[in-house]
Tab-separated table of C-alpha atoms in Angstrom:
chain	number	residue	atom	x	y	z
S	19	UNK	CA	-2.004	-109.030	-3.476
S	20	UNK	CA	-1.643	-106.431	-6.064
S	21	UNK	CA	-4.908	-105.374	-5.288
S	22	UNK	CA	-4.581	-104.239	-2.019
S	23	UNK	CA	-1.248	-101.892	-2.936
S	24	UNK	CA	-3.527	-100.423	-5.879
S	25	UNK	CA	-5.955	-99.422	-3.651
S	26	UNK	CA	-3.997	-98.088	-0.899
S	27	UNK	CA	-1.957	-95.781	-3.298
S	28	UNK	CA	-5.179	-94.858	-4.669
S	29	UNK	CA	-6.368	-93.896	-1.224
S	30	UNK	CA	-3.356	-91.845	-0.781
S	31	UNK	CA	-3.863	-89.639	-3.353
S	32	UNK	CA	-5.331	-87.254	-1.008
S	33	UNK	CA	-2.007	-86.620	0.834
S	34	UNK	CA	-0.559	-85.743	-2.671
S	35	UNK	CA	-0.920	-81.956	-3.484
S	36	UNK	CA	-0.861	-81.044	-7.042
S	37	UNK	CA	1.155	-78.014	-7.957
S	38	UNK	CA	-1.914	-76.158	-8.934
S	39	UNK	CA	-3.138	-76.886	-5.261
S	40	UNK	CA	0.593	-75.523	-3.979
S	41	UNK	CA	0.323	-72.454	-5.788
S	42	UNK	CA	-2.686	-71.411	-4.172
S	43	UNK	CA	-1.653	-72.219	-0.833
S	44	UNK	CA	1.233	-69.803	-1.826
S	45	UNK	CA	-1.277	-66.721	-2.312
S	46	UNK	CA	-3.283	-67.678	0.237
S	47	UNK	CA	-0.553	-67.123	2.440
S	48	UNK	CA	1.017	-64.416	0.872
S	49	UNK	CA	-2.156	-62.792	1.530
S	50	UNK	CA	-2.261	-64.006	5.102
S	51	UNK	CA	0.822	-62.387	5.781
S	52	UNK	CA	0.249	-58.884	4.870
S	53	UNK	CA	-3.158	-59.194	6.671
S	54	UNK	CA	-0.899	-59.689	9.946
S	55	UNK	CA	1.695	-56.674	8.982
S	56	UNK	CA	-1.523	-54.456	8.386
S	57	UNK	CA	-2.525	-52.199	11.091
S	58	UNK	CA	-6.691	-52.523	9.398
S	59	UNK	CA	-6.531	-56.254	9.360
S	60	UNK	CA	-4.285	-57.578	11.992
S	61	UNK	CA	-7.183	-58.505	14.726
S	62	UNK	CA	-9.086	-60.549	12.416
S	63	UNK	CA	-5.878	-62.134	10.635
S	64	UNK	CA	-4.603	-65.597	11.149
S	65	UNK	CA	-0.733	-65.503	10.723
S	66	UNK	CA	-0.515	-62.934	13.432
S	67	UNK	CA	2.869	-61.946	11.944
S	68	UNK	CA	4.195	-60.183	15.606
S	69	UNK	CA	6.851	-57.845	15.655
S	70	UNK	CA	9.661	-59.023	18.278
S	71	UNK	CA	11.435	-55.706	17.682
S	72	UNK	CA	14.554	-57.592	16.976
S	73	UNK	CA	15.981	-54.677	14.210
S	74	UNK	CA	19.757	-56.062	15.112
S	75	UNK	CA	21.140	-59.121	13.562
S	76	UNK	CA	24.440	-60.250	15.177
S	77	UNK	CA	27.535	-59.017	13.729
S	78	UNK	CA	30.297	-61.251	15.535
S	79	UNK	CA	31.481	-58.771	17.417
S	80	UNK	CA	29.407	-59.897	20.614
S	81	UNK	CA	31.704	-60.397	23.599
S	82	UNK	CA	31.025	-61.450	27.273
S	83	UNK	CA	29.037	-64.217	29.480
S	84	UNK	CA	25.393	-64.783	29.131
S	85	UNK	CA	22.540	-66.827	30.456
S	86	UNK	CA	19.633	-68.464	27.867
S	87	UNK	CA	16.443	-69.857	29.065
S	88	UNK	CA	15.258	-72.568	26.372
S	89	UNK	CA	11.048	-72.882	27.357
S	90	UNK	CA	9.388	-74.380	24.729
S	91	UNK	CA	8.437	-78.293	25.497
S	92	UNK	CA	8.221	-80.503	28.373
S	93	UNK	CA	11.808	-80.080	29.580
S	94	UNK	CA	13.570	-76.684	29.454
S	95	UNK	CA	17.092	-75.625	29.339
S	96	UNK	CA	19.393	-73.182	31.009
S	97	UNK	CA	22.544	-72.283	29.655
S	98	UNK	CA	25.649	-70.494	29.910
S	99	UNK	CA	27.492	-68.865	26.818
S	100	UNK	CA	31.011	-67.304	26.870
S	101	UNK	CA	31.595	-65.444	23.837
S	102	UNK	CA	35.014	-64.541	22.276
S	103	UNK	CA	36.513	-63.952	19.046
S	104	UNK	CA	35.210	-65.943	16.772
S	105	UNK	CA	34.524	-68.584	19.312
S	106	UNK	CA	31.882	-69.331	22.309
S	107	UNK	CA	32.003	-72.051	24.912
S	108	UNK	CA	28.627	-73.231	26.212
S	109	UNK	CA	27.426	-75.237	29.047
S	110	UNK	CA	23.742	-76.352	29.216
S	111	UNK	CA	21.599	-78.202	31.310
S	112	UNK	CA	18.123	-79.817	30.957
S	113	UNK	CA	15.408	-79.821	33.272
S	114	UNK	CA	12.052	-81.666	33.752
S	115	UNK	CA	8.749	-79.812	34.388
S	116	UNK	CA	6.445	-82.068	35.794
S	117	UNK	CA	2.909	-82.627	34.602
S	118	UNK	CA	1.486	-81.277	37.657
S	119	UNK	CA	3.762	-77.756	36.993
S	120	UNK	CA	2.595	-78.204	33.605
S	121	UNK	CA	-1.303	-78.066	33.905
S	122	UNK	CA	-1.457	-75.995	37.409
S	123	UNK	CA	-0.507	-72.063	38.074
S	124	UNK	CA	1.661	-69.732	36.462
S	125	UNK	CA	3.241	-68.928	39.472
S	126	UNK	CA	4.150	-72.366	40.489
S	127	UNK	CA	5.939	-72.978	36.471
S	128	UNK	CA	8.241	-69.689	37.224
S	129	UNK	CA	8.979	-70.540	40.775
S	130	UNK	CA	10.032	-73.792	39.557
S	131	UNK	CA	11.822	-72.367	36.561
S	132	UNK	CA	13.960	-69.592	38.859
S	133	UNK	CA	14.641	-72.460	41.782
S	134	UNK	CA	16.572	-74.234	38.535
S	135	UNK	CA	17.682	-70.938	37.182
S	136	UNK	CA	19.745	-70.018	40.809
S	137	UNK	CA	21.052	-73.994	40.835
S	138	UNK	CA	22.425	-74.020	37.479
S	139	UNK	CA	24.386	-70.660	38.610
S	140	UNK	CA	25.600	-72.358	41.660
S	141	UNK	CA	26.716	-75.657	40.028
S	142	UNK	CA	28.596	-72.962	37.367
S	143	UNK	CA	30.272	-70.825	39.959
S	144	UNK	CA	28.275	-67.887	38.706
S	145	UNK	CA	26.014	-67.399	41.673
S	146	UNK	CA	27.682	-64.149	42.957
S	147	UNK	CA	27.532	-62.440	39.562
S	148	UNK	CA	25.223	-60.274	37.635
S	149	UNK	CA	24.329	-61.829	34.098
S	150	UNK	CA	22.459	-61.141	31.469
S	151	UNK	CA	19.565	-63.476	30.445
S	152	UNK	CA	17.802	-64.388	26.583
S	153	UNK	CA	14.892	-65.852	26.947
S	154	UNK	CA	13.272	-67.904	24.452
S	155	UNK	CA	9.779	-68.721	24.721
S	156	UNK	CA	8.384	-70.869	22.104
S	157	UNK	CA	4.101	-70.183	22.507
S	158	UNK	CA	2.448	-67.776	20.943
S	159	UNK	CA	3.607	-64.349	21.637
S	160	UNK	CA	2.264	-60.852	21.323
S	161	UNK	CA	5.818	-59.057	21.779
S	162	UNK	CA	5.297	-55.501	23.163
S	163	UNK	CA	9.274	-54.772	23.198
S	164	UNK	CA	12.471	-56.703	23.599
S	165	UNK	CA	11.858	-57.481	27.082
S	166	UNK	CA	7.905	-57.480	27.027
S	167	UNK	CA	5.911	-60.131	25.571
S	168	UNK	CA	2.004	-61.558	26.573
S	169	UNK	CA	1.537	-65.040	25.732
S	170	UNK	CA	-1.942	-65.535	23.909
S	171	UNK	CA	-2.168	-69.119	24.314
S	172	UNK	CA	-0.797	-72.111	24.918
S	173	UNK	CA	-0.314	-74.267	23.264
S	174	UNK	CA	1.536	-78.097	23.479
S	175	UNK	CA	0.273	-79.640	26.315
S	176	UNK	CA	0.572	-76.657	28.512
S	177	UNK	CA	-2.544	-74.925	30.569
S	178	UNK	CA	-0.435	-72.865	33.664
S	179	UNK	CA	-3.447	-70.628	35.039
S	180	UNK	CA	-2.865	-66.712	35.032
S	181	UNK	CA	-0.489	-66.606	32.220
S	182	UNK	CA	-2.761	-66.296	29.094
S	183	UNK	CA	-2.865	-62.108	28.078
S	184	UNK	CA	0.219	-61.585	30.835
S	185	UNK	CA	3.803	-60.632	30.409
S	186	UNK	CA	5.665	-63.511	30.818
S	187	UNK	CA	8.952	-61.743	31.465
S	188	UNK	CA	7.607	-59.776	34.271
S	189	UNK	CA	6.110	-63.568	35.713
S	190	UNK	CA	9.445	-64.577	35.839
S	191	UNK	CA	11.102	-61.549	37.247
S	192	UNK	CA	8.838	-61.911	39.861
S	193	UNK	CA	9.738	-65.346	40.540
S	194	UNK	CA	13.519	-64.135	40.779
S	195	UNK	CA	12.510	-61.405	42.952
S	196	UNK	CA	10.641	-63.777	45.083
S	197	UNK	CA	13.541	-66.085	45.884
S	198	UNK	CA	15.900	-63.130	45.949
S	199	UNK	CA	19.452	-64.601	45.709
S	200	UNK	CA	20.210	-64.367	42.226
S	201	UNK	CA	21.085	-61.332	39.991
S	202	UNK	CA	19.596	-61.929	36.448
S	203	UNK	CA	19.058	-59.382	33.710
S	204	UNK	CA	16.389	-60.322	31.090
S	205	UNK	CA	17.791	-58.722	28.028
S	206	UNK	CA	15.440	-59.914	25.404
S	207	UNK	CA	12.426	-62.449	25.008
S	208	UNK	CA	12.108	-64.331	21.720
S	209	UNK	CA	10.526	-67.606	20.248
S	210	UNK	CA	12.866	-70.512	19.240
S	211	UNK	CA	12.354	-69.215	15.592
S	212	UNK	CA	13.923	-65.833	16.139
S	213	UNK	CA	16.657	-67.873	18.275
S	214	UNK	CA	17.140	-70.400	14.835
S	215	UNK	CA	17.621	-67.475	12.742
S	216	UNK	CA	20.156	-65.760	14.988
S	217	UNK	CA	21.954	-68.155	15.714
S	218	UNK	CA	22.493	-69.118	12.162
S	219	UNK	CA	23.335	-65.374	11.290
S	220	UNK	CA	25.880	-65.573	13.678
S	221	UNK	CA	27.594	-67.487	10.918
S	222	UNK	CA	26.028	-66.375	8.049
S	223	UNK	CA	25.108	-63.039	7.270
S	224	UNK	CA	22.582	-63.848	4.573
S	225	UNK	CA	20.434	-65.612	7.183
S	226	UNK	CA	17.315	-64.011	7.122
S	227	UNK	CA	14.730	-66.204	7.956
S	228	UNK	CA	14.512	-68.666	10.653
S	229	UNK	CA	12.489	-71.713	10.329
S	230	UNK	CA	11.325	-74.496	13.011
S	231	UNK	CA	10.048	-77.580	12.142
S	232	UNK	CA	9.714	-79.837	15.277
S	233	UNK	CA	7.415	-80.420	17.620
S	234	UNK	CA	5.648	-77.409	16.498
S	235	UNK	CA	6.398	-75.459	13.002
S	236	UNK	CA	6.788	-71.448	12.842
S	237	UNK	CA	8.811	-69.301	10.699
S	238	UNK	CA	10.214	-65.543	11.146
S	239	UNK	CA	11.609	-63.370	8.636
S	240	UNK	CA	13.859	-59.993	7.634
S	241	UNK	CA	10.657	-57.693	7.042
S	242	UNK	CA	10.972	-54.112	5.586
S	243	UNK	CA	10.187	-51.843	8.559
S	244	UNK	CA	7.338	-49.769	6.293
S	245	UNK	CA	5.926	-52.624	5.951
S	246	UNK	CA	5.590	-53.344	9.197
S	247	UNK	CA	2.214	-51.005	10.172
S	248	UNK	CA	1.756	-52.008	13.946
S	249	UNK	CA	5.589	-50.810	14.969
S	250	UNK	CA	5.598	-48.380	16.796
S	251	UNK	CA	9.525	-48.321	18.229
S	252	UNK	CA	11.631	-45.398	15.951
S	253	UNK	CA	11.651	-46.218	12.564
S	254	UNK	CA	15.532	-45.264	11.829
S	255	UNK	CA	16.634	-48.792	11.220
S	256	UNK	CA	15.108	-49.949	7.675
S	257	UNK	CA	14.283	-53.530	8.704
S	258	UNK	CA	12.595	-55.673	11.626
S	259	UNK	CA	12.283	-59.323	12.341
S	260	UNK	CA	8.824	-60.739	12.033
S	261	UNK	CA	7.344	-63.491	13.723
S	262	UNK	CA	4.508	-65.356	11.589
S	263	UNK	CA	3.413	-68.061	13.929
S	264	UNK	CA	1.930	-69.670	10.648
S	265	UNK	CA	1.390	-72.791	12.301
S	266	UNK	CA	-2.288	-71.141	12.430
S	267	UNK	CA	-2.415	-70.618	8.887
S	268	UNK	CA	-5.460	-72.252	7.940
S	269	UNK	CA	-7.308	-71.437	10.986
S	270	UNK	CA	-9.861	-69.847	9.040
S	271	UNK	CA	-10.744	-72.967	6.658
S	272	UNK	CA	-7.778	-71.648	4.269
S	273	UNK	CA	-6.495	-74.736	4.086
S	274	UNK	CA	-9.504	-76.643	3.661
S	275	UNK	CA	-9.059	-77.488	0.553
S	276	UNK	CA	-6.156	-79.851	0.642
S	277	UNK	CA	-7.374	-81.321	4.192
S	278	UNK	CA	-8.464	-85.400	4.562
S	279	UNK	CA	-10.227	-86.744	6.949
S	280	UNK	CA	-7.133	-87.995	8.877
S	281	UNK	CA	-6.424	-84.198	9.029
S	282	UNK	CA	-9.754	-83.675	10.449
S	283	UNK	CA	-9.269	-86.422	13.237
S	284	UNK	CA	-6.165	-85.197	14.228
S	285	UNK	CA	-7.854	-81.995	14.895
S	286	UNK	CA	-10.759	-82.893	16.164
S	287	UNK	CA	-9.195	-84.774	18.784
S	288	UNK	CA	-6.217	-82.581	19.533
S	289	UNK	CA	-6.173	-80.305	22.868
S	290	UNK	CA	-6.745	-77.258	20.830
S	291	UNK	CA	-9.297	-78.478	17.959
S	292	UNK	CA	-9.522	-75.877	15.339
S	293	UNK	CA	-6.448	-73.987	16.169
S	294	UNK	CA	-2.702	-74.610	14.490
S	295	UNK	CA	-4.654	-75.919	11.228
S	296	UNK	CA	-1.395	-76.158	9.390
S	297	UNK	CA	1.119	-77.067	12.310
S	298	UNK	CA	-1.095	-79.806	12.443
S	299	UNK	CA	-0.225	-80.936	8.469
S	300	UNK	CA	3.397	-80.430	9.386
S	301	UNK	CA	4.898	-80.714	12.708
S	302	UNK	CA	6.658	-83.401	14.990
S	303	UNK	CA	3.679	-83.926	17.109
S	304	UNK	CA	0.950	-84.485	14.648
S	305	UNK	CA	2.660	-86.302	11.473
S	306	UNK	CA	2.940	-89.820	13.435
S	307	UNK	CA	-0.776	-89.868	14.180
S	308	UNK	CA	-1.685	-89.045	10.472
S	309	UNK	CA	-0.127	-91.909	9.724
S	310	UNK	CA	-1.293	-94.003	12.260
S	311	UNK	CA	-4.551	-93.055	10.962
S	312	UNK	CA	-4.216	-93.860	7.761
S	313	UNK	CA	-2.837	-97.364	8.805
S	314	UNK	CA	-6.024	-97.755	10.406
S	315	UNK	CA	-8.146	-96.988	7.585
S	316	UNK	CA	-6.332	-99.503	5.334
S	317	UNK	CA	-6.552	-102.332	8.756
S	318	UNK	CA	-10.372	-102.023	8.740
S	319	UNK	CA	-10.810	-102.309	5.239
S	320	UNK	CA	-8.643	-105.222	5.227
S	321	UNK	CA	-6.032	-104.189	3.171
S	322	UNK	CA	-3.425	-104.404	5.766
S	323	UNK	CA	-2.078	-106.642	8.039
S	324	UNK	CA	-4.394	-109.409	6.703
S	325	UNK	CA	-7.317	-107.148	8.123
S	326	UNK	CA	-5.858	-107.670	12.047
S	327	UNK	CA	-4.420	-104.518	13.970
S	328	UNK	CA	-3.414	-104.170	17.522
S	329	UNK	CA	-4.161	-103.325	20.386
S	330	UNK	CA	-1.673	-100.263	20.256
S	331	UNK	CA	-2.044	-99.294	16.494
S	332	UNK	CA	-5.518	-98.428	17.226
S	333	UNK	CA	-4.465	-96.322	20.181
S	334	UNK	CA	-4.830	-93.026	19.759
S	335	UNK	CA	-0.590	-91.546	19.694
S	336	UNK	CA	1.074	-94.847	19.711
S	337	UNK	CA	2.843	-94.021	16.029
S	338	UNK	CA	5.693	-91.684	17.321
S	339	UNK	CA	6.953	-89.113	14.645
S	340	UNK	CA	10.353	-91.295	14.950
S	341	UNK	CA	9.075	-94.126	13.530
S	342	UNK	CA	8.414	-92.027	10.294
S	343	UNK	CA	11.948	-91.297	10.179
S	344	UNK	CA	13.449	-94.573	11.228
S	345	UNK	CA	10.940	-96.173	8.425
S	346	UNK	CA	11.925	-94.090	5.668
S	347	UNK	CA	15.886	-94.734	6.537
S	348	UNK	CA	15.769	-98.301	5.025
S	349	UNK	CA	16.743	-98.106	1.718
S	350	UNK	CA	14.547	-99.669	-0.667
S	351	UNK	CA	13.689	-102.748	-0.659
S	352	UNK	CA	14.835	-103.116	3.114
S	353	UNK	CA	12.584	-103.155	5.878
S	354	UNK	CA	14.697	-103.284	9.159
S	355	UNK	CA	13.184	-100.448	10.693
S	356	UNK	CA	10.116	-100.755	9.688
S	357	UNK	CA	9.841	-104.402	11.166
S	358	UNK	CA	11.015	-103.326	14.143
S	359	UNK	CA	8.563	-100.459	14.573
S	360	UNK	CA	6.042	-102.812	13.480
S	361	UNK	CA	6.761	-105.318	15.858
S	362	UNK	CA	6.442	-102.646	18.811
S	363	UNK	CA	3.335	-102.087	17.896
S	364	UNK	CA	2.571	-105.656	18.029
S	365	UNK	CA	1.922	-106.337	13.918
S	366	UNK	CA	4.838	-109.041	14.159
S	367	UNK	CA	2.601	-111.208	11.481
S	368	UNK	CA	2.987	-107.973	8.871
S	369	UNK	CA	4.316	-109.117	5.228
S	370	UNK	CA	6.611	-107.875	2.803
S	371	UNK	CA	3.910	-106.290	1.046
S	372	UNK	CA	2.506	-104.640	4.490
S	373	UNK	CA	5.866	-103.194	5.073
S	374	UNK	CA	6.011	-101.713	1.660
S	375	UNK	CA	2.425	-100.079	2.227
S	376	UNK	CA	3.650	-98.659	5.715
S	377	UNK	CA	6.491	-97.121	4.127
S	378	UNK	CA	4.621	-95.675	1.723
S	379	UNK	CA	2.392	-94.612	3.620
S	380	UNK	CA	4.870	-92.587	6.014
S	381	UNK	CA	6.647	-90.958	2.172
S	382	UNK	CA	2.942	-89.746	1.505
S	383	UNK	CA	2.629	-87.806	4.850
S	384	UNK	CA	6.435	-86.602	5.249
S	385	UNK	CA	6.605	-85.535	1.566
S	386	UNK	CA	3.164	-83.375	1.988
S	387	UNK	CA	4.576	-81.824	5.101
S	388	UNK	CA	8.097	-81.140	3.389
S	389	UNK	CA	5.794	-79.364	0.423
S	390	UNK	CA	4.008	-77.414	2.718
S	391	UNK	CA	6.510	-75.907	4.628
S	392	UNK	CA	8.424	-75.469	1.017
S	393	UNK	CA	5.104	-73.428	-0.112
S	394	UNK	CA	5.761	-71.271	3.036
S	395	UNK	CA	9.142	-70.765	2.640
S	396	UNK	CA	9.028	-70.101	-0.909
S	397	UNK	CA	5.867	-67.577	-0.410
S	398	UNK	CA	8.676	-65.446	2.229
S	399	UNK	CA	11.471	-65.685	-0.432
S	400	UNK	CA	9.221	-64.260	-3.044
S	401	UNK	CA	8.046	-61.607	-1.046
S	402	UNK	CA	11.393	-60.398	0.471
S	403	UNK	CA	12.709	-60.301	-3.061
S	404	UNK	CA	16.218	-60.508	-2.281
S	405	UNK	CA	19.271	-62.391	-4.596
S	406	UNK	CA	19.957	-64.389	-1.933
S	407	UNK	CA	18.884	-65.433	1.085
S	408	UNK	CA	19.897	-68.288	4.218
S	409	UNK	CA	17.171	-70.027	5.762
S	410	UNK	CA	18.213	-71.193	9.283
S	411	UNK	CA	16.266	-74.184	10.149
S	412	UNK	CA	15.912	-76.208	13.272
S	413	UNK	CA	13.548	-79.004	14.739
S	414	UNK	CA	12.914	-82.229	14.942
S	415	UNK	CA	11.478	-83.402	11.814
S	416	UNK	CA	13.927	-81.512	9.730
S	417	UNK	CA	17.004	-82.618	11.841
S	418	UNK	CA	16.128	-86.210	11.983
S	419	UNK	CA	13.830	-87.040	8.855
S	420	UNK	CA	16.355	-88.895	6.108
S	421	UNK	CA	14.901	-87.116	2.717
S	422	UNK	CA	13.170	-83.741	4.093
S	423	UNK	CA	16.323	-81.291	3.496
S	424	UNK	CA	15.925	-82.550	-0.222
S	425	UNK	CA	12.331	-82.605	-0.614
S	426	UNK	CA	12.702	-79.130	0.752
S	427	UNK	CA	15.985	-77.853	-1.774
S	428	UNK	CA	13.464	-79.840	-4.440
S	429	UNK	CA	10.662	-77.986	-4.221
S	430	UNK	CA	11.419	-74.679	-2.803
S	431	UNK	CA	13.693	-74.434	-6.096
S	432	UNK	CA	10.377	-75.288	-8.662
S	433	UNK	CA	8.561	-72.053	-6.340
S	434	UNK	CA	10.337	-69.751	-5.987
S	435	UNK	CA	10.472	-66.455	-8.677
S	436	UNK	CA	13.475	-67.120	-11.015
S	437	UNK	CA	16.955	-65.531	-10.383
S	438	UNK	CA	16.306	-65.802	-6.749
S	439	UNK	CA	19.097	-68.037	-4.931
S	440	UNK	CA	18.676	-69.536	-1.628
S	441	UNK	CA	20.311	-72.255	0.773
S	442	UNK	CA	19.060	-74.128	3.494
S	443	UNK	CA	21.434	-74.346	6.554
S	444	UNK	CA	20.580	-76.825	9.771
S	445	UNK	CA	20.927	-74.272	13.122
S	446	UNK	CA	23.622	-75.311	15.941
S	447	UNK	CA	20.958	-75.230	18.668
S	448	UNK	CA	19.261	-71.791	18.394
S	449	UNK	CA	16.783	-71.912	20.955
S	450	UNK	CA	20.197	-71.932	23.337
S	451	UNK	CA	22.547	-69.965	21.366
S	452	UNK	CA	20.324	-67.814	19.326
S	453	UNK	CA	18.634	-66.788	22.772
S	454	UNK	CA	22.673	-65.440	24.458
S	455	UNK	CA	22.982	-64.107	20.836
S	456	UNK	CA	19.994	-61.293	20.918
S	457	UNK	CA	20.652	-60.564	24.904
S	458	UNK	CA	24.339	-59.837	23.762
S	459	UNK	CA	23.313	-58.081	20.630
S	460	UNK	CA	20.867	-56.556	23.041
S	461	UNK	CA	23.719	-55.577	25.191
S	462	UNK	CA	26.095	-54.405	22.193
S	463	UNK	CA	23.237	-52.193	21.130
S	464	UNK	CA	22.596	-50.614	25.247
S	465	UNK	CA	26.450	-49.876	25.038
S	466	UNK	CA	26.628	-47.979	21.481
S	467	UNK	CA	23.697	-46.040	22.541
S	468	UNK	CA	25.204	-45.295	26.557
């Protein structure tokens, strides 16, 4: 049987990146970046690197009640958040948005959104009251000003007609106008990467960069206003918050180079081939399918499961991201989860020796996606340049994956320029939080300038 492990880690070599291979990713995107800052190259580059004309990071001081709105997956929340000193109660709730909201108009997705909006503010016993709203809005965003934002395209699983190149604070203002009960102030739109690294900084004031890897997989960072070529707010504060969306990195055949072909079939047969190159290498929604994939591969060649799959292995999305995770929590040498997983799938008959293949199959793809987003991370340390920086990170993957916090620490440590310190620090929900945190920063900020 020794074989058949031989070959398999042999086949896996192609998830592996070599350092040389990280290194170049690193200037690749280093390059990427300052393509999106620049005023010349902006249109053509592809880590758009938006300004949200966030210039305030919280300072603790923030007092009062807000509302969030958390948009950014098939369910969304509202919340409300009472800050005090050096405390804040919050009280969420999560909603459903149907399929049918999800795939028909624009106008029907806000409706729906401000019907839950006004309920949630009944069932809180703020319905009479005038509050001020975050908004965090996790698709692609061309951010005109703190309360004006155009979506450019959607992107998981969501196709709302008449939204694409509009201001999606205006389509819900209209929706509240529309039902006309409710008094809502939107203070501020942001992505849930903006929210991650406010929330965080909240806590920490060397948080500086936000980071989400879940579902999807963006990063924002502390950028040096001159730098920044395409603001044009007033220049008096020296630094601005930047949002890559590099989950397109690679849109361009950057990336190209360290692709396989389970990359390529991923893509290929994705809702948005072509687009979200590296997201795709990373994220929550993709890294259970490159897997799958993979297992697939190794079936057909009979090097797996005695050469007999399932029905539902070779369905296309039937490996959940979880199952990564769950795998990869057996210690060695145990394979609890994995049988489990492997027995939902219907491969009850796998062997020892199967089990130890799917696991390492499952290391090879998580470990790759832990190095990538380490290559990105360490490519914004480097270029902020500062002793010491927080990354605030939320998501999925990173939240619930046993070993990706220390393939992270691991690797980000070997990149990054010498004498630069940084620390990794898991975000207490900052779509939610993060989102009250820049409408009351928002609000600190309209009340030192009244």
């Amino acid at each position: 049987m020794r074989q058949a492990r031989d070959v398999i880690r042999e086949e896996c070599e192609v998830l592996k990146m070599t350092d040389k291979q990280i290194k170049e990713i690193m200037c690749r995107l280093h390059n990427d970046l300052k393509k999106g800052l620049s005023r010349a190259d902006h249109d053509k580059a592809t880590v758009k690197c938006w300004i949200t004309y966030i210039q305030d990071l919280p300072n603790g001081k923030e007092r009062g009640k807000f509302l969030a709105l958390d948009l950014g997956g098939t369910n969304f929340r509202v919340l409300i958040i009472n800050l005090g000193e050096n405390h804040f109660d919050m009280q969420s709730k999560i909603y459903a948005i149907p399929k049918h909201i999800m795939t028909g108009t624009g106008i029907a997705l806000f409706d729906h959104i401000a019907e839950c909006l006004a309920n949630f503010m009944k069932e809180h016993g703020v319905y009479e009251e005038r509050l001020a709203l975050g908004f965090t809005f996790s698709f692609p965003l061309k951010q005109l000003g703190l309360t004006k934002g155009v979506l450019q395209r959607w992107t998981k699983g969501f196709s709302c007609s008449g939204v694409v190149g509009e201001d999606v604070v205006q389509g819900l203002k209209d929706a509240i106008a529309r039902r006309g009960d409710v008094q809502i102030d939107i203070c501020a739109i942001l992505n849930d990467t903006t929210g991650t690294l406010m929330s965080c900084a909240w806590k920490n004031h060397n948080c500086k960069i936000g980071l989400i890897v879940g579902t999807g997989s963006n990063a924002c960072y502390v950028e040096k206003t001159a730098n920044c070529e395409l603001f044009d707010g007033e220049p008096e504060k020296e630094e601005l918050l930047i949002n890559t969306e590099w989950g397109a990195f690679g849109d361009d055949g950057s990336l190209d180079f360290v692709r396989t072909e389970f990359d390529r079939e991923v893509d290929v047969t994705s809702i948005n081939p072509g687009k979200q190159i590296q997201e795709k290498m990373i994220s929550g929604m993709y890294l259970g399918e490159l897997v799958r994939l993979a297992l697939v591969k190794f079936t057909r060649m009979g090097l797996l499961f005695g050469g007999q799959g399932s029905d539902l292995l070779f369905e296309g999305g039937s490996f959940y991201t979880k199952y990564v995770s769950e795998i990869e929590s057996d210690k060695p040498g145990d394979f609890t989860s994995c049988m489990e997983v492997l027995e939902e799938l219907g491969l009850s008959h796998a062997s020892d020796a199967d089990m130890a293949a799917v696991r390492y199959v499952c290391e090879c793809v998580s470990r790759r996606a832990a190095h990538l987003v380490s290559a990105g991370i360490a490519t914004l340390l480097n270029k902020m340049n500062e002793p010491r920086v927080t990354v605030g990170i939320d998501g999925s993957v990173y939240r619930f994956h046993p070993h990706f916090h220390t393939l992270m620490c691991e690797k980000i440590a070997q990149l990054v320029r010498p004498g630069l310190q940084f620390d990794l620090m898991l975000s207490e929900d900052g779509s939610g939080r993060g989102a009250a945190l820049v409408a009351a920063v928002a609000c600190r900020e309209a009340e030192q300038g009244s």
